[in-house]
Every structure is written in structure tokens, then in C-alpha cells.
Amino acid sequence: MKNHIVTAFRLTIVMLAVIGIYLLIVYGGSKVLPTKGNAEIITQNGQKFYANIGQEFKSDKYFHGRPSSVNYNAAGSGGSNKGPSNQEYLETVQKRIDTLKMSHPQMGNTKVPVELVTASGSGLDPDISEEGALYQVKKIAQVRNLSEEKVKDLVKNQTEKPFLGLLGPSKVNVLKLNIALDQLK
């Protein structure tokens, strides 16, 4: 019995050391990131917004982000457990595609970027691909009486390249893009 207690105690000490080292690596790694592991808060017109949490934009004069499976509620982050072979899920995605195509008739049969019709794993992804933003350019330019080139340039300027040029895809933060769009004249 004494042998088991000593072994369990040693294992506990070793695991605490391993977990401690792991936590230090994760914490140190987060400090290398552009936001240093903290939330990015943007204040606009006296309101605070979190740039790293998806926001809902309902107006046609704004870019829209990914759909949310949690209605953009940051307290209840989560995705759907329905897979790509689930009939109900496929019907939901098809409805989103149909709705998007109806609201963007000027895009014709252009392929709809996947992130505009599928929710992310957290339901709170603040980013879309550059293609997702460019898909919406014609409508926004038309609604805001701006040239398409001006809006495309804005999207290009707001596109974030992969971290260190290697990690992850190019992406556009929808909140930052819409704030920049409001400042565009």
C-alpha cells in the first residue's frame, strides 16, 4: 500500500511539472501574438466592441460575417453537432445559399464562399475570407453609392495576411471592415 502512495505522489509531482511547463509555453506563446493574448476592444461612437468576437450586421449597407449557431451570444459559444451528411443541416445551408443569392442577384451564378453560409465551431468567428468579403462588394457599393473599385480597395487594405506569412489563411475582420467602410467617402 505504501508503495502505491509513493508512486502516486511521484506521478502527481511529475504531472504538475509537465502541466506547469505546458502552461508557461502557451502563455509565453500568446504574448508573441499581435494582441498579446488579450481581447481587442474597439470603441466606436461611445460603444465598445470586441473585434475578436463575431458581430451581427443586419443592414444591407454593411458586410456580413459568418452565420452564428448561438445567435452571436458570447456567453454561449458553441457550434452545431450536425455533420455534412445530416439532412436538416444540408437544408439549412441550402436556405442560406438561396437567401444570399437572392440578396446578391448581381453575383449571378458565382460560387458562394462557404463561410458565408456555414457557422464556425464557436459560432462567434469574427473573420471571413477575402473572397467572402469580395462576394459582397457589388451590393455594398450599390447601396452606398460608391465605386466597386473603392470598396474592393478597402477590402484589400483590411485583409490580414497569415501570421508570420505561414500560419493560417488570409482573412478580413468584419467589424473592422465595417468601421472602415463607415469612414469611407
Coordinates of N, CA, C and O in Angstrom, one line a residue, residues 14-125:
V14 N 5.3 14.8 -11.0 CA 5.8 14.9 -12.4 C 4.7 15.5 -13.3 O 5.1 16.4 -14.1
M15 N 3.5 15.2 -13.1 CA 2.4 15.7 -14.0 C 2.2 17.2 -13.7 O 2.0 18.0 -14.6
L16 N 2.4 17.6 -12.4 CA 2.3 19.1 -12.1 C 3.4 19.8 -12.8 O 3.2 20.9 -13.3
A17 N 4.6 19.3 -12.9 CA 5.7 19.9 -13.6 C 5.4 20.0 -15.1 O 5.6 21.1 -15.7
V18 N 5.0 18.9 -15.6 CA 4.7 18.9 -17.1 C 3.6 19.9 -17.4 O 3.7 20.7 -18.4
I19 N 2.5 19.9 -16.7 CA 1.4 20.8 -16.9 C 1.9 22.3 -16.7 O 1.5 23.2 -17.5
G20 N 2.7 22.5 -15.7 CA 3.2 23.9 -15.5 C 4.1 24.3 -16.6 O 3.9 25.5 -17.1
I21 N 4.9 23.5 -17.1 CA 5.8 23.8 -18.3 C 4.9 24.1 -19.5 O 5.1 25.1 -20.2
Y22 N 3.9 23.2 -19.7 CA 2.9 23.4 -20.9 C 2.2 24.8 -20.8 O 2.1 25.5 -21.7
L23 N 1.7 25.1 -19.6 CA 1.0 26.4 -19.4 C 2.0 27.6 -19.6 O 1.6 28.6 -20.2
L24 N 3.2 27.5 -19.2 CA 4.2 28.6 -19.5 C 4.4 28.7 -21.0 O 4.6 29.8 -21.5
I25 N 4.5 27.6 -21.7 CA 4.7 27.7 -23.1 C 3.5 28.3 -23.8 O 3.7 29.2 -24.7
V26 N 2.3 27.9 -23.4 CA 1.1 28.5 -24.0 C 1.0 30.0 -23.7 O 0.7 30.8 -24.6
Y27 N 1.2 30.3 -22.4 CA 1.2 31.7 -22.0 C 2.2 32.6 -22.7 O 1.9 33.6 -23.3
G28 N 3.5 32.1 -22.8 CA 4.5 32.8 -23.5 C 4.3 32.9 -24.9 O 4.5 34.0 -25.6
G29 N 3.7 31.9 -25.5 CA 3.4 31.9 -27.0 C 2.3 32.9 -27.3 O 2.3 33.6 -28.3
S30 N 1.3 33.1 -26.3 CA 0.3 34.1 -26.6 C 0.8 35.5 -26.5 O 0.2 36.4 -27.2
K31 N 1.9 35.7 -25.8 CA 2.4 37.1 -25.8 C 3.2 37.5 -27.0 O 3.5 38.6 -27.2
V32 N 3.4 36.5 -27.9 CA 4.0 36.8 -29.2 C 3.0 37.2 -30.2 O 3.3 37.9 -31.2
L33 N 1.7 36.9 -30.0 CA 0.7 37.2 -30.9 C 0.4 38.7 -31.0 O 0.8 39.4 -30.0
P34 N -0.1 39.2 -32.1 CA -0.3 40.7 -32.2 C -1.1 41.3 -31.1 O -0.9 42.4 -30.7
T35 N -2.1 40.6 -30.5 CA -2.9 41.2 -29.4 C -2.4 40.8 -28.1 O -3.0 41.0 -27.1
K36 N -1.3 40.1 -28.1 CA -0.6 39.6 -26.8 C -1.6 38.7 -26.0 O -1.5 38.7 -24.8
G37 N -2.5 38.0 -26.7 CA -3.4 37.1 -26.0 C -4.6 37.7 -25.3 O -5.3 37.1 -24.6
N38 N -4.8 39.0 -25.5 CA -5.9 39.8 -24.9 C -6.9 40.1 -25.9 O -6.7 40.0 -27.1
A39 N -8.1 40.4 -25.4 CA -9.2 40.8 -26.3 C -8.8 42.1 -27.0 O -8.1 43.0 -26.4
E40 N -9.3 42.3 -28.2 CA -9.1 43.6 -28.9 C -10.4 44.4 -28.9 O -11.4 44.0 -29.5
I41 N -10.4 45.4 -28.1 CA -11.6 46.2 -27.9 C -11.5 47.5 -28.8 O -10.5 48.2 -28.8
I42 N -12.5 47.7 -29.5 CA -12.6 48.9 -30.4 C -13.8 49.7 -29.9 O -14.9 49.3 -29.7
T43 N -13.5 51.0 -29.7 CA -14.6 51.9 -29.3 C -15.0 52.8 -30.5 O -14.2 53.4 -31.1
Q44 N -16.3 52.7 -30.8 CA -16.8 53.4 -31.9 C -18.1 54.1 -31.5 O -19.0 53.5 -31.0
N45 N -18.2 55.4 -31.6 CA -19.4 56.2 -31.2 C -19.8 55.9 -29.8 O -21.0 55.8 -29.5
G46 N -18.8 55.8 -28.9 CA -19.1 55.6 -27.5 C -19.4 54.2 -27.1 O -19.7 53.9 -25.9
Q47 N -19.5 53.3 -28.1 CA -19.8 51.9 -27.8 C -18.5 51.1 -27.9 O -17.7 51.3 -28.7
K48 N -18.4 50.0 -27.0 CA -17.3 49.1 -27.1 C -17.7 47.9 -27.8 O -18.8 47.3 -27.6
F49 N -16.8 47.4 -28.7 CA -17.0 46.2 -29.5 C -15.7 45.4 -29.3 O -14.6 45.9 -29.3
Y50 N -15.9 44.1 -29.3 CA -14.8 43.1 -29.3 C -14.5 42.7 -30.7 O -15.3 42.0 -31.3
A51 N -13.3 43.0 -31.2 CA -13.0 42.7 -32.6 C -12.8 41.2 -32.7 O -12.8 40.7 -33.9
N52 N -12.5 40.4 -31.7 CA -12.3 39.0 -31.8 C -13.5 38.2 -31.5 O -13.4 37.0 -31.2
I53 N -14.7 38.8 -31.5 CA -16.0 38.1 -31.3 C -16.9 38.5 -32.4 O -17.1 39.7 -32.7
G54 N -17.5 37.6 -33.1 CA -18.4 37.9 -34.3 C -19.5 38.8 -33.9 O -20.1 38.6 -32.8
Q55 N -19.9 39.7 -34.7 CA -21.0 40.6 -34.5 C -22.0 40.4 -35.6 O -21.7 40.0 -36.7
E56 N -23.2 40.7 -35.3 CA -24.3 40.6 -36.3 C -24.5 41.9 -37.0 O -24.7 42.9 -36.3
F57 N -24.5 42.0 -38.3 CA -24.8 43.2 -39.1 C -26.0 42.9 -39.9 O -26.0 42.0 -40.8
K58 N -27.1 43.6 -39.7 CA -28.4 43.3 -40.4 C -28.6 44.2 -41.6 O -29.3 43.8 -42.6
S59 N -28.0 45.4 -41.6 CA -28.3 46.3 -42.7 C -27.5 45.9 -44.0 O -26.4 45.4 -43.9
D60 N -28.2 46.2 -45.1 CA -27.6 45.9 -46.4 C -26.3 46.8 -46.7 O -25.6 46.5 -47.6
K61 N -26.2 47.9 -45.9 CA -25.0 48.7 -46.2 C -23.7 48.3 -45.5 O -22.7 48.9 -45.6
Y62 N -23.8 47.1 -44.8 CA -22.6 46.5 -44.2 C -22.3 45.2 -44.7 O -23.2 44.4 -45.2
F63 N -21.0 44.8 -44.5 CA -20.6 43.4 -44.8 C -21.2 42.5 -43.7 O -21.3 42.9 -42.6
H64 N -21.5 41.3 -44.1 CA -22.0 40.3 -43.2 C -20.9 39.3 -42.9 O -20.2 38.9 -43.8
G65 N -20.9 38.8 -41.7 CA -19.9 37.7 -41.3 C -20.6 36.4 -41.5 O -21.6 36.2 -42.1
R66 N -20.0 35.4 -40.8 CA -20.5 34.1 -40.8 C -21.8 34.0 -40.0 O -22.0 34.7 -39.1
P67 N -22.6 33.1 -40.4 CA -23.8 32.8 -39.6 C -23.4 32.3 -38.2 O -22.3 31.7 -38.1
S68 N -24.2 32.5 -37.2 CA -23.9 32.0 -35.9 C -24.9 31.0 -35.4 O -26.1 31.2 -35.5
S69 N -24.4 29.9 -34.9 CA -25.2 28.8 -34.3 C -25.7 29.2 -32.9 O -26.6 28.5 -32.4
V70 N -25.1 30.3 -32.4 CA -25.5 30.7 -31.0 C -26.1 32.1 -31.0 O -26.1 32.8 -30.0
N71 N -26.5 32.6 -32.1 CA -27.0 34.0 -32.3 C -26.1 35.0 -31.7 O -26.5 36.0 -31.1
Y72 N -24.8 34.9 -32.0 CA -23.8 35.8 -31.6 C -23.7 36.1 -30.1 O -23.3 37.1 -29.6
N73 N -24.1 35.1 -29.3 CA -24.1 35.2 -27.8 C -22.8 34.7 -27.3 O -22.6 33.5 -27.3
A74 N -21.9 35.6 -26.9 CA -20.5 35.2 -26.5 C -20.6 34.4 -25.2 O -19.6 33.6 -24.9
A75 N -21.6 34.5 -24.4 CA -21.7 33.7 -23.2 C -22.0 32.2 -23.5 O -21.8 31.3 -22.7
G76 N -22.5 31.9 -24.7 CA -22.9 30.6 -25.0 C -22.2 30.1 -26.3 O -22.9 29.6 -27.2
S77 N -20.9 30.2 -26.4 CA -20.2 29.8 -27.5 C -20.4 28.3 -27.8 O -20.4 27.5 -26.9
G78 N -20.6 28.0 -29.1 CA -20.7 26.6 -29.5 C -21.2 26.5 -30.9 O -21.8 27.3 -31.5
G79 N -20.9 25.3 -31.4 CA -21.3 25.0 -32.8 C -22.4 24.0 -32.8 O -23.0 23.6 -31.8
S80 N -22.8 23.6 -34.0 CA -23.8 22.6 -34.2 C -23.1 21.3 -34.2 O -22.0 21.1 -34.6
N81 N -23.9 20.3 -33.8 CA -23.3 18.9 -33.8 C -23.8 18.2 -35.1 O -23.6 17.0 -35.1
K82 N -24.3 18.9 -36.0 CA -24.9 18.2 -37.2 C -23.7 18.2 -38.3 O -23.1 19.2 -38.6
G83 N -23.5 17.0 -38.8 CA -22.5 16.8 -39.8 C -22.9 17.1 -41.2 O -24.1 17.3 -41.4
P84 N -22.0 17.0 -42.1 CA -22.3 17.3 -43.5 C -23.2 16.3 -44.2 O -23.7 16.5 -45.3
S85 N -23.5 15.2 -43.6 CA -24.5 14.2 -44.1 C -25.9 14.3 -43.5 O -26.8 13.6 -43.9
N86 N -26.0 15.3 -42.5 CA -27.3 15.4 -41.9 C -28.2 16.2 -42.8 O -27.9 17.4 -43.2
Q87 N -29.4 15.7 -43.1 CA -30.4 16.3 -44.0 C -30.8 17.7 -43.5 O -30.9 18.6 -44.3
E88 N -31.1 17.8 -42.2 CA -31.6 19.1 -41.7 C -30.5 20.2 -41.9 O -30.8 21.3 -42.2
Y89 N -29.2 19.8 -41.6 CA -28.1 20.7 -41.8 C -28.0 21.1 -43.2 O -27.8 22.3 -43.6
L90 N -28.1 20.2 -44.2 CA -28.0 20.5 -45.6 C -29.1 21.4 -46.0 O -28.9 22.3 -46.8
E91 N -30.3 21.2 -45.5 CA -31.4 22.1 -45.8 C -31.2 23.5 -45.3 O -31.4 24.5 -46.0
T92 N -30.6 23.6 -44.1 CA -30.3 24.9 -43.5 C -29.2 25.7 -44.4 O -29.4 26.8 -44.7
V93 N -28.2 25.0 -44.8 CA -27.2 25.6 -45.6 C -27.7 26.0 -47.0 O -27.5 27.1 -47.5
Q94 N -28.6 25.1 -47.6 CA -29.2 25.5 -48.9 C -30.1 26.7 -48.8 O -30.1 27.5 -49.6
K95 N -30.8 26.8 -47.7 CA -31.7 28.0 -47.4 C -30.8 29.3 -47.3 O -31.1 30.3 -47.9
R96 N -29.6 29.1 -46.7 CA -28.7 30.3 -46.5 C -28.2 30.6 -47.9 O -28.0 31.8 -48.2
I97 N -27.8 29.6 -48.7 CA -27.3 29.9 -50.1 C -28.4 30.6 -50.9 O -28.1 31.6 -51.6
D98 N -29.6 30.1 -50.9 CA -30.7 30.7 -51.6 C -30.9 32.2 -51.2 O -31.1 33.0 -52.0
T99 N -31.0 32.4 -49.9 CA -31.2 33.7 -49.3 C -30.0 34.7 -49.8 O -30.3 35.8 -50.2
L100 N -28.8 34.2 -49.7 CA -27.7 35.0 -50.1 C -27.7 35.3 -51.6 O -27.5 36.5 -52.0
K101 N -28.1 34.4 -52.4 CA -28.1 34.6 -53.8 C -29.3 35.6 -54.2 O -29.2 36.4 -55.1
M102 N -30.4 35.5 -53.4 CA -31.5 36.5 -53.7 C -31.1 37.9 -53.3 O -31.5 38.8 -53.9
S103 N -30.3 38.0 -52.2 CA -30.0 39.3 -51.7 C -28.8 39.9 -52.5 O -28.4 41.1 -52.4
H104 N -28.1 39.0 -53.3 CA -27.0 39.5 -54.2 C -27.2 39.0 -55.6 O -26.4 38.3 -56.2
P105 N -28.3 39.5 -56.2 CA -28.6 39.0 -57.6 C -27.5 39.4 -58.6 O -27.4 38.7 -59.6
Q106 N -26.8 40.5 -58.3 CA -25.8 40.9 -59.3 C -24.6 39.9 -59.4 O -23.8 40.0 -60.2
M107 N -24.5 38.9 -58.4 CA -23.5 38.0 -58.5 C -23.8 36.8 -59.4 O -22.9 36.0 -59.7
G108 N -25.0 36.7 -59.8 CA -25.4 35.6 -60.8 C -25.1 34.2 -60.2 O -25.5 33.9 -59.1
N109 N -24.4 33.4 -61.0 CA -24.1 32.1 -60.6 C -22.7 31.9 -60.0 O -22.1 30.8 -59.9
T110 N -22.1 33.0 -59.5 CA -20.8 33.0 -58.9 C -20.9 32.1 -57.6 O -21.9 32.1 -56.9
K111 N -19.9 31.3 -57.4 CA -19.9 30.3 -56.3 C -19.9 31.1 -55.0 O -19.1 32.1 -54.8
V112 N -20.8 30.7 -54.1 CA -20.9 31.4 -52.8 C -19.8 30.8 -51.9 O -19.6 29.6 -51.7
P113 N -19.0 31.8 -51.3 CA -17.9 31.3 -50.3 C -18.5 30.6 -49.2 O -19.5 31.0 -48.6
V114 N -17.9 29.5 -48.8 CA -18.5 28.6 -47.8 C -18.7 29.2 -46.4 O -19.7 28.9 -45.8
E115 N -17.9 30.2 -46.0 CA -18.0 30.7 -44.7 C -19.2 31.7 -44.6 O -19.6 32.0 -43.5
L116 N -19.8 32.1 -45.7 CA -21.0 32.9 -45.7 C -22.3 32.2 -45.4 O -23.3 32.8 -45.2
V117 N -22.2 30.8 -45.5 CA -23.4 30.0 -45.3 C -23.2 28.9 -44.2 O -24.2 28.2 -44.0
T118 N -22.0 28.8 -43.6 CA -21.8 27.8 -42.6 C -21.3 28.6 -41.3 O -20.5 29.5 -41.4
A119 N -21.8 28.1 -40.2 CA -21.3 28.7 -38.9 C -20.0 28.1 -38.5 O -19.7 26.9 -38.9
S120 N -19.2 28.8 -37.8 CA -17.9 28.2 -37.3 C -18.1 27.3 -36.1 O -19.2 27.3 -35.6
G121 N -17.1 26.7 -35.6 CA -17.2 25.8 -34.5 C -17.6 26.5 -33.2 O -18.3 25.9 -32.4
S122 N -17.2 27.8 -33.1 CA -17.6 28.5 -31.9 C -18.9 29.3 -32.1 O -19.5 29.7 -31.1
G123 N -19.3 29.5 -33.3 CA -20.5 30.3 -33.6 C -20.2 31.8 -33.5 O -21.1 32.6 -33.6
L124 N -18.9 32.1 -33.2 CA -18.5 33.5 -33.0 C -17.3 34.0 -33.8 O -16.7 35.0 -33.4
D125 N -17.1 33.4 -34.9 CA -15.9 33.7 -35.7 C -16.1 35.2 -36.2 O -17.0 35.4 -36.9

